[in-house]
mmCIF file of C-alpha atoms in Angstrom:
data_model
loop_
_atom_site.group_PDB
_atom_site.id
_atom_site.type_symbol
_atom_site.label_atom_id
_atom_site.label_comp_id
_atom_site.label_asym_id
_atom_site.label_seq_id
_atom_site.Cartn_x
_atom_site.Cartn_y
_atom_site.Cartn_z
ATOM 1 C CA MET S 172 -13.675 218.760 -158.983
ATOM 2 C CA LYS S 173 -13.025 218.717 -155.444
ATOM 3 C CA LYS S 174 -10.200 216.510 -153.834
ATOM 4 C CA ASN S 175 -11.271 214.056 -150.913
ATOM 5 C CA ILE S 176 -8.500 214.455 -147.761
ATOM 6 C CA PHE S 177 -8.355 212.076 -145.438
ATOM 7 C CA PHE S 178 -7.134 212.506 -141.736
ATOM 8 C CA SER S 179 -5.351 209.047 -140.333
ATOM 9 C CA GLY S 180 -8.390 207.994 -137.214
ATOM 10 C CA GLU S 181 -11.286 209.553 -138.548
ATOM 11 C CA GLU S 182 -14.554 207.901 -138.867
ATOM 12 C CA VAL S 183 -16.503 207.651 -142.138
ATOM 13 C CA ARG S 184 -19.285 205.652 -143.616
ATOM 14 C CA ASN S 185 -18.314 202.813 -145.283
ATOM 15 C CA LYS S 186 -20.233 201.591 -148.166
ATOM 16 C CA GLN S 187 -20.194 197.436 -149.090
ATOM 17 C CA VAL S 188 -21.605 194.839 -151.521
ATOM 18 C CA VAL S 189 -22.791 192.822 -148.915
ATOM 19 C CA LEU S 190 -23.587 188.904 -149.409
ATOM 20 C CA ARG S 191 -26.075 188.004 -147.106
ATOM 21 C CA ASP S 192 -25.691 184.456 -147.551
ATOM 22 C CA TYR S 193 -24.381 181.373 -148.788
ATOM 23 C CA VAL S 194 -25.926 180.261 -152.350
ATOM 24 C CA SER S 195 -27.604 177.595 -154.241
ATOM 25 C CA GLY S 196 -27.702 177.353 -157.505
ATOM 26 C CA TYR S 197 -27.571 180.805 -160.232
ATOM 27 C CA LEU S 198 -26.376 183.707 -158.266
ATOM 28 C CA LYS S 199 -29.004 186.366 -158.162
ATOM 29 C CA GLU S 200 -28.628 190.324 -157.410
ATOM 30 C CA SER S 201 -31.137 189.596 -154.322
ATOM 31 C CA ASP S 202 -27.921 187.441 -153.353
ATOM 32 C CA MET S 203 -26.231 190.651 -152.314
ATOM 33 C CA CYS S 204 -27.652 193.221 -150.854
ATOM 34 C CA MET S 205 -26.021 197.232 -150.039
ATOM 35 C CA ALA S 206 -25.002 198.517 -146.870
ATOM 36 C CA THR S 207 -23.483 201.104 -145.346
ATOM 37 C CA ALA S 208 -21.137 200.242 -142.550
ATOM 38 C CA THR S 209 -18.520 203.081 -139.971
ATOM 39 C CA ILE S 210 -14.520 202.165 -140.311
ATOM 40 C CA THR S 211 -11.928 203.745 -138.790
ATOM 41 C CA LEU S 212 -9.426 205.029 -140.458
ATOM 42 C CA LYS S 213 -6.330 203.439 -139.166
ATOM 43 C CA VAL S 214 -5.179 200.578 -138.020
ATOM 44 C CA PRO S 215 -5.611 198.850 -135.229
ATOM 45 C CA GLU S 216 -3.495 198.771 -132.970
ATOM 46 C CA GLY S 217 -2.353 195.063 -132.759
ATOM 47 C CA ASN S 218 -2.312 194.943 -135.484
ATOM 48 C CA SER S 219 1.497 195.083 -136.900
ATOM 49 C CA LYS S 220 1.032 194.086 -140.290
ATOM 50 C CA ALA S 221 -2.504 195.046 -141.643
ATOM 51 C CA VAL S 222 -2.768 197.652 -143.406
ATOM 52 C CA LEU S 223 -6.478 200.512 -144.431
ATOM 53 C CA VAL S 224 -7.222 200.989 -147.969
ATOM 54 C CA LYS S 225 -9.627 203.179 -150.100
ATOM 55 C CA ASN S 226 -10.822 200.784 -153.179
ATOM 56 C CA LEU S 227 -10.152 202.688 -156.220
ATOM 57 C CA TYR S 228 -10.972 199.759 -158.575
ATOM 58 C CA LEU S 229 -13.627 196.352 -157.810
ATOM 59 C CA SER S 230 -12.936 193.019 -160.224
ATOM 60 C CA CYS S 231 -16.116 191.020 -160.732
ATOM 61 C CA ASP S 232 -14.958 187.661 -162.117
ATOM 62 C CA PRO S 233 -16.329 184.222 -163.020
ATOM 63 C CA TYR S 234 -14.972 182.016 -160.107
ATOM 64 C CA ILE S 235 -16.615 184.443 -157.606
ATOM 65 C CA ARG S 236 -19.603 183.093 -158.833
ATOM 66 C CA GLY S 237 -18.307 179.418 -157.645
ATOM 67 C CA HIS S 238 -17.369 180.753 -153.986
ATOM 68 C CA THR S 239 -20.560 182.068 -152.834
ATOM 69 C CA LYS S 240 -21.485 177.689 -152.174
ATOM 70 C CA SER S 241 -21.238 176.941 -149.188
ATOM 71 C CA ILE S 242 -18.237 174.316 -149.441
ATOM 72 C CA GLN S 243 -16.788 172.744 -146.051
ATOM 73 C CA GLY S 244 -13.224 173.442 -145.835
ATOM 74 C CA GLY S 245 -13.106 175.506 -148.888
ATOM 75 C CA TYR S 246 -12.494 178.381 -150.262
ATOM 76 C CA ALA S 247 -15.509 180.363 -149.235
ATOM 77 C CA ASP S 248 -15.679 179.172 -145.613
ATOM 78 C CA GLU S 249 -12.749 180.765 -145.424
ATOM 79 C CA TYR S 250 -13.107 183.863 -147.744
ATOM 80 C CA PHE S 251 -17.217 184.823 -148.265
ATOM 81 C CA LYS S 252 -18.978 184.808 -145.137
ATOM 82 C CA PRO S 253 -22.680 185.808 -145.139
ATOM 83 C CA GLY S 254 -23.392 189.393 -144.090
ATOM 84 C CA SER S 255 -19.269 190.347 -145.065
ATOM 85 C CA PRO S 256 -18.531 191.984 -147.568
ATOM 86 C CA ILE S 257 -17.684 190.144 -150.869
ATOM 87 C CA VAL S 258 -14.081 189.615 -151.532
ATOM 88 C CA GLY S 259 -12.018 190.202 -155.220
ATOM 89 C CA TYR S 260 -9.462 191.511 -156.550
ATOM 90 C CA GLY S 261 -8.979 195.318 -156.717
ATOM 91 C CA VAL S 262 -6.953 198.889 -156.651
ATOM 92 C CA ALA S 263 -6.695 200.254 -153.618
ATOM 93 C CA LYS S 264 -4.783 203.461 -152.352
ATOM 94 C CA VAL S 265 -2.581 202.770 -149.153
ATOM 95 C CA LEU S 266 -4.385 205.379 -146.574
ATOM 96 C CA ASP S 267 -2.433 203.497 -143.169
ATOM 97 C CA SER S 268 -0.110 200.851 -142.860
ATOM 98 C CA GLY S 269 1.651 198.751 -139.844
ATOM 99 C CA HIS S 270 3.765 196.767 -142.638
ATOM 100 C CA PRO S 271 6.996 197.668 -143.571
ATOM 101 C CA ASP S 272 6.892 196.509 -147.211
ATOM 102 C CA PHE S 273 3.948 199.180 -147.402
ATOM 103 C CA LYS S 274 3.243 203.227 -147.052
ATOM 104 C CA LYS S 275 0.260 206.074 -146.722
ATOM 105 C CA ASP S 276 -0.149 206.990 -150.584
ATOM 106 C CA ASP S 277 1.420 203.317 -151.995
ATOM 107 C CA LEU S 278 -0.846 202.164 -155.086
ATOM 108 C CA VAL S 279 -1.405 198.641 -154.368
ATOM 109 C CA TRP S 280 -3.945 195.837 -156.291
ATOM 110 C CA GLY S 281 -4.735 192.364 -154.784
ATOM 111 C CA PHE S 282 -7.849 190.508 -152.311
ATOM 112 C CA THR S 283 -10.075 193.721 -151.312
ATOM 113 C CA GLY S 284 -13.569 194.176 -149.525
ATOM 114 C CA TRP S 285 -16.418 194.844 -152.253
ATOM 115 C CA GLU S 286 -16.195 198.041 -150.032
ATOM 116 C CA GLU S 287 -15.334 201.285 -150.476
ATOM 117 C CA TYR S 288 -12.553 201.413 -147.778
ATOM 118 C CA SER S 289 -11.161 197.845 -146.259
ATOM 119 C CA LEU S 290 -8.315 197.205 -143.621
ATOM 120 C CA ILE S 291 -6.237 194.029 -145.355
ATOM 121 C CA THR S 292 -5.196 191.370 -143.000
ATOM 122 C CA ALA S 293 -3.340 188.790 -145.327
ATOM 123 C CA THR S 294 -1.401 191.350 -146.506
ATOM 124 C CA GLU S 295 1.135 188.546 -148.857
ATOM 125 C CA SER S 296 -2.113 189.219 -151.379
ATOM 126 C CA LEU S 297 -1.316 192.086 -151.820
ATOM 127 C CA PHE S 298 0.942 193.506 -154.761
ATOM 128 C CA LYS S 299 1.854 196.809 -154.878
ATOM 129 C CA ILE S 300 2.117 198.857 -157.802
ATOM 130 C CA HIS S 301 5.659 200.386 -159.527
ATOM 131 C CA HIS S 302 4.612 200.269 -162.947
ATOM 132 C CA THR S 303 2.279 203.108 -163.462
ATOM 133 C CA ASP S 304 2.108 203.858 -167.074
ATOM 134 C CA VAL S 305 -0.643 202.533 -167.855
ATOM 135 C CA PRO S 306 -4.864 202.061 -166.880
ATOM 136 C CA LEU S 307 -4.535 200.986 -163.092
ATOM 137 C CA SER S 308 -7.257 200.043 -164.450
ATOM 138 C CA TYR S 309 -5.358 196.942 -165.879
ATOM 139 C CA TYR S 310 -4.464 195.842 -162.549
ATOM 140 C CA THR S 311 -7.709 193.996 -162.358
ATOM 141 C CA GLY S 312 -7.568 191.980 -165.358
ATOM 142 C CA LEU S 313 -4.541 192.022 -167.388
ATOM 143 C CA LEU S 314 -1.613 192.859 -164.852
ATOM 144 C CA SER S 315 -3.453 190.826 -163.026
ATOM 145 C CA MET S 316 -4.962 187.137 -161.671
ATOM 146 C CA PRO S 317 -6.634 187.092 -165.909
ATOM 147 C CA GLY S 318 -4.156 187.983 -167.187
ATOM 148 C CA MET S 319 -1.634 186.240 -164.562
ATOM 149 C CA THR S 320 -3.211 182.909 -165.687
ATOM 150 C CA ALA S 321 -3.791 183.501 -169.884
ATOM 151 C CA TYR S 322 0.561 183.958 -169.990
ATOM 152 C CA THR S 323 1.478 181.412 -167.439
ATOM 153 C CA GLY S 324 -0.499 178.946 -168.942
ATOM 154 C CA PHE S 325 -0.509 179.431 -172.368
ATOM 155 C CA TYR S 326 3.416 181.020 -172.855
ATOM 156 C CA GLU S 327 5.000 178.767 -169.660
ATOM 157 C CA VAL S 328 3.178 175.739 -170.070
ATOM 158 C CA CYS S 329 1.594 175.677 -173.287
ATOM 159 C CA ALA S 330 4.879 176.359 -175.409
ATOM 160 C CA PRO S 331 3.801 178.183 -178.312
ATOM 161 C CA LYS S 332 5.696 178.175 -181.657
ATOM 162 C CA LYS S 333 4.114 180.732 -184.324
ATOM 163 C CA GLU S 334 1.630 179.043 -186.950
ATOM 164 C CA GLU S 335 0.294 176.517 -184.525
ATOM 165 C CA TYR S 336 -2.762 175.569 -184.505
ATOM 166 C CA VAL S 337 -4.831 176.531 -181.224
ATOM 167 C CA PHE S 338 -7.821 175.724 -179.294
ATOM 168 C CA VAL S 339 -9.494 177.961 -176.916
ATOM 169 C CA SER S 340 -12.623 176.970 -175.110
ATOM 170 C CA SER S 341 -14.195 179.029 -172.871
ATOM 171 C CA ALA S 342 -13.066 181.665 -175.364
ATOM 172 C CA PHE S 343 -15.532 184.790 -174.163
ATOM 173 C CA GLY S 344 -14.563 184.577 -170.013
ATOM 174 C CA ALA S 345 -11.521 186.891 -168.958
ATOM 175 C CA VAL S 346 -9.340 184.199 -169.688
ATOM 176 C CA GLY S 347 -9.936 182.275 -172.898
ATOM 177 C CA GLN S 348 -10.084 186.313 -174.641
ATOM 178 C CA LEU S 349 -6.657 187.087 -173.647
ATOM 179 C CA VAL S 350 -4.555 183.309 -174.533
ATOM 180 C CA GLY S 351 -6.494 184.264 -177.888
ATOM 181 C CA GLN S 352 -5.277 187.543 -178.014
ATOM 182 C CA LEU S 353 -1.740 185.726 -177.033
ATOM 183 C CA ALA S 354 -2.331 183.241 -179.851
ATOM 184 C CA LYS S 355 -3.178 185.463 -182.433
ATOM 185 C CA LEU S 356 0.287 187.872 -181.493
ATOM 186 C CA LEU S 357 2.495 185.140 -182.046
ATOM 187 C CA GLY S 358 1.145 184.278 -185.263
ATOM 188 C CA CYS S 359 -0.560 180.959 -184.252
ATOM 189 C CA TYR S 360 -4.248 179.986 -185.935
ATOM 190 C CA VAL S 361 -6.720 179.838 -183.500
ATOM 191 C CA VAL S 362 -10.614 179.357 -182.865
ATOM 192 C CA GLY S 363 -12.751 179.944 -179.940
ATOM 193 C CA SER S 364 -15.720 178.137 -178.493
ATOM 194 C CA ALA S 365 -18.633 180.303 -176.304
ATOM 195 C CA GLY S 366 -21.607 180.397 -175.417
ATOM 196 C CA SER S 367 -23.299 182.828 -177.932
ATOM 197 C CA LYS S 368 -24.275 184.422 -181.224
ATOM 198 C CA GLU S 369 -22.619 187.607 -179.494
ATOM 199 C CA LYS S 370 -20.223 186.171 -177.671
ATOM 200 C CA VAL S 371 -19.391 184.250 -181.421
ATOM 201 C CA ASP S 372 -19.924 187.698 -182.958
ATOM 202 C CA LEU S 373 -17.274 189.838 -180.577
ATOM 203 C CA LEU S 374 -14.917 186.908 -180.536
ATOM 204 C CA LYS S 375 -14.064 187.200 -184.321
ATOM 205 C CA THR S 376 -15.150 191.094 -184.683
ATOM 206 C CA LYS S 377 -13.823 192.562 -182.324
ATOM 207 C CA ILE S 378 -10.924 190.555 -179.586
ATOM 208 C CA GLY S 379 -9.158 189.239 -183.564
ATOM 209 C CA PHE S 380 -9.773 185.070 -183.571
ATOM 210 C CA ASP S 381 -9.740 183.784 -186.553
ATOM 211 C CA GLU S 382 -12.862 181.503 -186.161
ATOM 212 C CA ALA S 383 -15.292 181.144 -183.127
ATOM 213 C CA PHE S 384 -17.877 178.367 -182.897
ATOM 214 C CA ASN S 385 -21.277 178.218 -180.505
ATOM 215 C CA TYR S 386 -20.568 175.090 -178.669
ATOM 216 C CA LYS S 387 -24.818 175.123 -177.545
ATOM 217 C CA GLU S 388 -25.203 174.638 -180.960
ATOM 218 C CA GLU S 389 -22.708 171.977 -181.485
ATOM 219 C CA LYS S 390 -24.371 168.760 -181.426
ATOM 220 C CA ASP S 391 -21.470 167.069 -182.098
ATOM 221 C CA TYR S 392 -18.296 168.413 -181.126
ATOM 222 C CA ASP S 393 -16.252 166.232 -182.810
ATOM 223 C CA ALA S 394 -17.401 166.855 -185.776
ATOM 224 C CA CYS S 395 -17.003 170.315 -185.344
ATOM 225 C CA LEU S 396 -13.674 170.995 -183.965
ATOM 226 C CA LYS S 397 -12.369 168.388 -187.017
ATOM 227 C CA ARG S 398 -14.231 171.053 -189.354
ATOM 228 C CA TYR S 399 -11.779 173.911 -187.803
ATOM 229 C CA PHE S 400 -8.771 172.245 -187.662
ATOM 230 C CA PRO S 401 -8.825 169.329 -190.472
ATOM 231 C CA GLU S 402 -4.916 169.426 -189.795
ATOM 232 C CA GLY S 403 -5.732 169.107 -185.910
ATOM 233 C CA ILE S 404 -4.912 171.398 -182.732
ATOM 234 C CA ASP S 405 -1.370 171.781 -181.622
ATOM 235 C CA ILE S 406 -2.374 173.754 -178.438
ATOM 236 C CA TYR S 407 -6.026 173.059 -176.731
ATOM 237 C CA PHE S 408 -6.464 175.700 -174.102
ATOM 238 C CA ASP S 409 -9.117 174.096 -171.577
ATOM 239 C CA SER S 410 -11.179 175.600 -169.039
ATOM 240 C CA VAL S 411 -14.603 173.093 -169.251
ATOM 241 C CA GLY S 412 -13.959 169.258 -169.691
ATOM 242 C CA GLY S 413 -16.446 167.566 -169.960
ATOM 243 C CA LYS S 414 -17.231 166.170 -173.813
ATOM 244 C CA MET S 415 -15.268 169.218 -175.452
ATOM 245 C CA LEU S 416 -12.187 167.912 -173.322
ATOM 246 C CA ASP S 417 -12.953 164.192 -174.327
ATOM 247 C CA ALA S 418 -13.038 165.602 -178.678
ATOM 248 C CA ALA S 419 -10.553 167.580 -178.501
ATOM 249 C CA LEU S 420 -8.073 164.591 -177.599
ATOM 250 C CA LEU S 421 -9.899 163.317 -180.686
ATOM 251 C CA ASN S 422 -8.236 166.256 -182.211
ATOM 252 C CA MET S 423 -4.755 166.567 -181.176
ATOM 253 C CA ARG S 424 -1.657 166.308 -182.643
ATOM 254 C CA LEU S 425 1.607 164.833 -183.109
ATOM 255 C CA ASP S 426 3.452 166.307 -179.548
ATOM 256 C CA GLY S 427 0.108 168.707 -179.213
ATOM 257 C CA ARG S 428 0.035 171.002 -175.869
ATOM 258 C CA ILE S 429 -3.410 170.057 -173.499
ATOM 259 C CA ALA S 430 -3.524 172.931 -170.405
ATOM 260 C CA ALA S 431 -6.372 172.827 -168.281
ATOM 261 C CA CYS S 432 -6.670 175.156 -166.046
ATOM 262 C CA VAL S 433 -8.061 175.229 -162.591
ATOM 263 C CA LEU S 434 -8.329 178.135 -160.278
ATOM 264 C CA ARG S 435 -8.129 177.289 -157.110
ATOM 265 C CA LYS S 436 -7.763 179.615 -153.916
ATOM 266 C CA LEU S 437 -5.792 182.020 -154.468
ATOM 267 C CA TYR S 438 -3.683 179.319 -157.517
ATOM 268 C CA VAL S 439 -4.181 178.741 -160.899
ATOM 269 C CA SER S 440 -2.701 175.464 -161.338
ATOM 270 C CA TYR S 441 -2.402 173.386 -164.776
ATOM 271 C CA CYS S 442 -2.671 169.759 -165.788
ATOM 272 C CA MET S 443 0.094 169.176 -169.230
ATOM 273 C CA ILE S 444 -0.807 166.868 -170.990
ATOM 274 C CA ILE S 445 1.288 166.080 -174.587
ATOM 275 C CA LEU S 446 0.434 164.100 -177.087
ATOM 276 C CA THR S 447 3.090 161.787 -178.633
#
């Protein structure tokens, strides 16, 4: 295989996935387009702490859909601009750096553009990869935002114990799948909800949930949860709120814990509810 050789200061073509305009309603393929720009493979003078990278892996996370909408003063206005590349988590290799913490050929993960090369000025969102004994793609999922969200929410917020009863909503999402697997590794009984038969089947046959159900087919969430948790729920990892949260509250056991997971800006926040 031919190895790419990059020269500092070289100008190259840069393929990009560009947001055409802010989105109303569901995101469609036509809301994005492929574009080609040019970029110089050197940090410009004056950007003393910027980092120029070649992107290796990009993560398509569910939260991106919400951030393509125009919300004044919100995340979209800051990071998602029509005519510019979409922004998300990725893994990249440093080609040039003005930042003392990052050097040429370092591998990093963090916020970058959906493009071949990115000049990253918000370097506070970058983390150097020290462990390369796992596939680099893991740093867009298991070892990135979804993994940290699942691990922190489940272990630090929910404080689980072996053999507890765990319910996970949005269980087929990037975070929900990991929460369910962490719970099973600890020895818990785990049930998840998802929005299709295919997702439900995969949760049970591939991901390892004890049970799962299609919430779109359930008319009475309270009765549904009583069917799967006749002795009540110890931990509810909530990513949907609404009627599902209302039903879960009716089925929580004494000292049960609910972690309400919300992603806002660059941070994951949790609301903890403890039933006494």
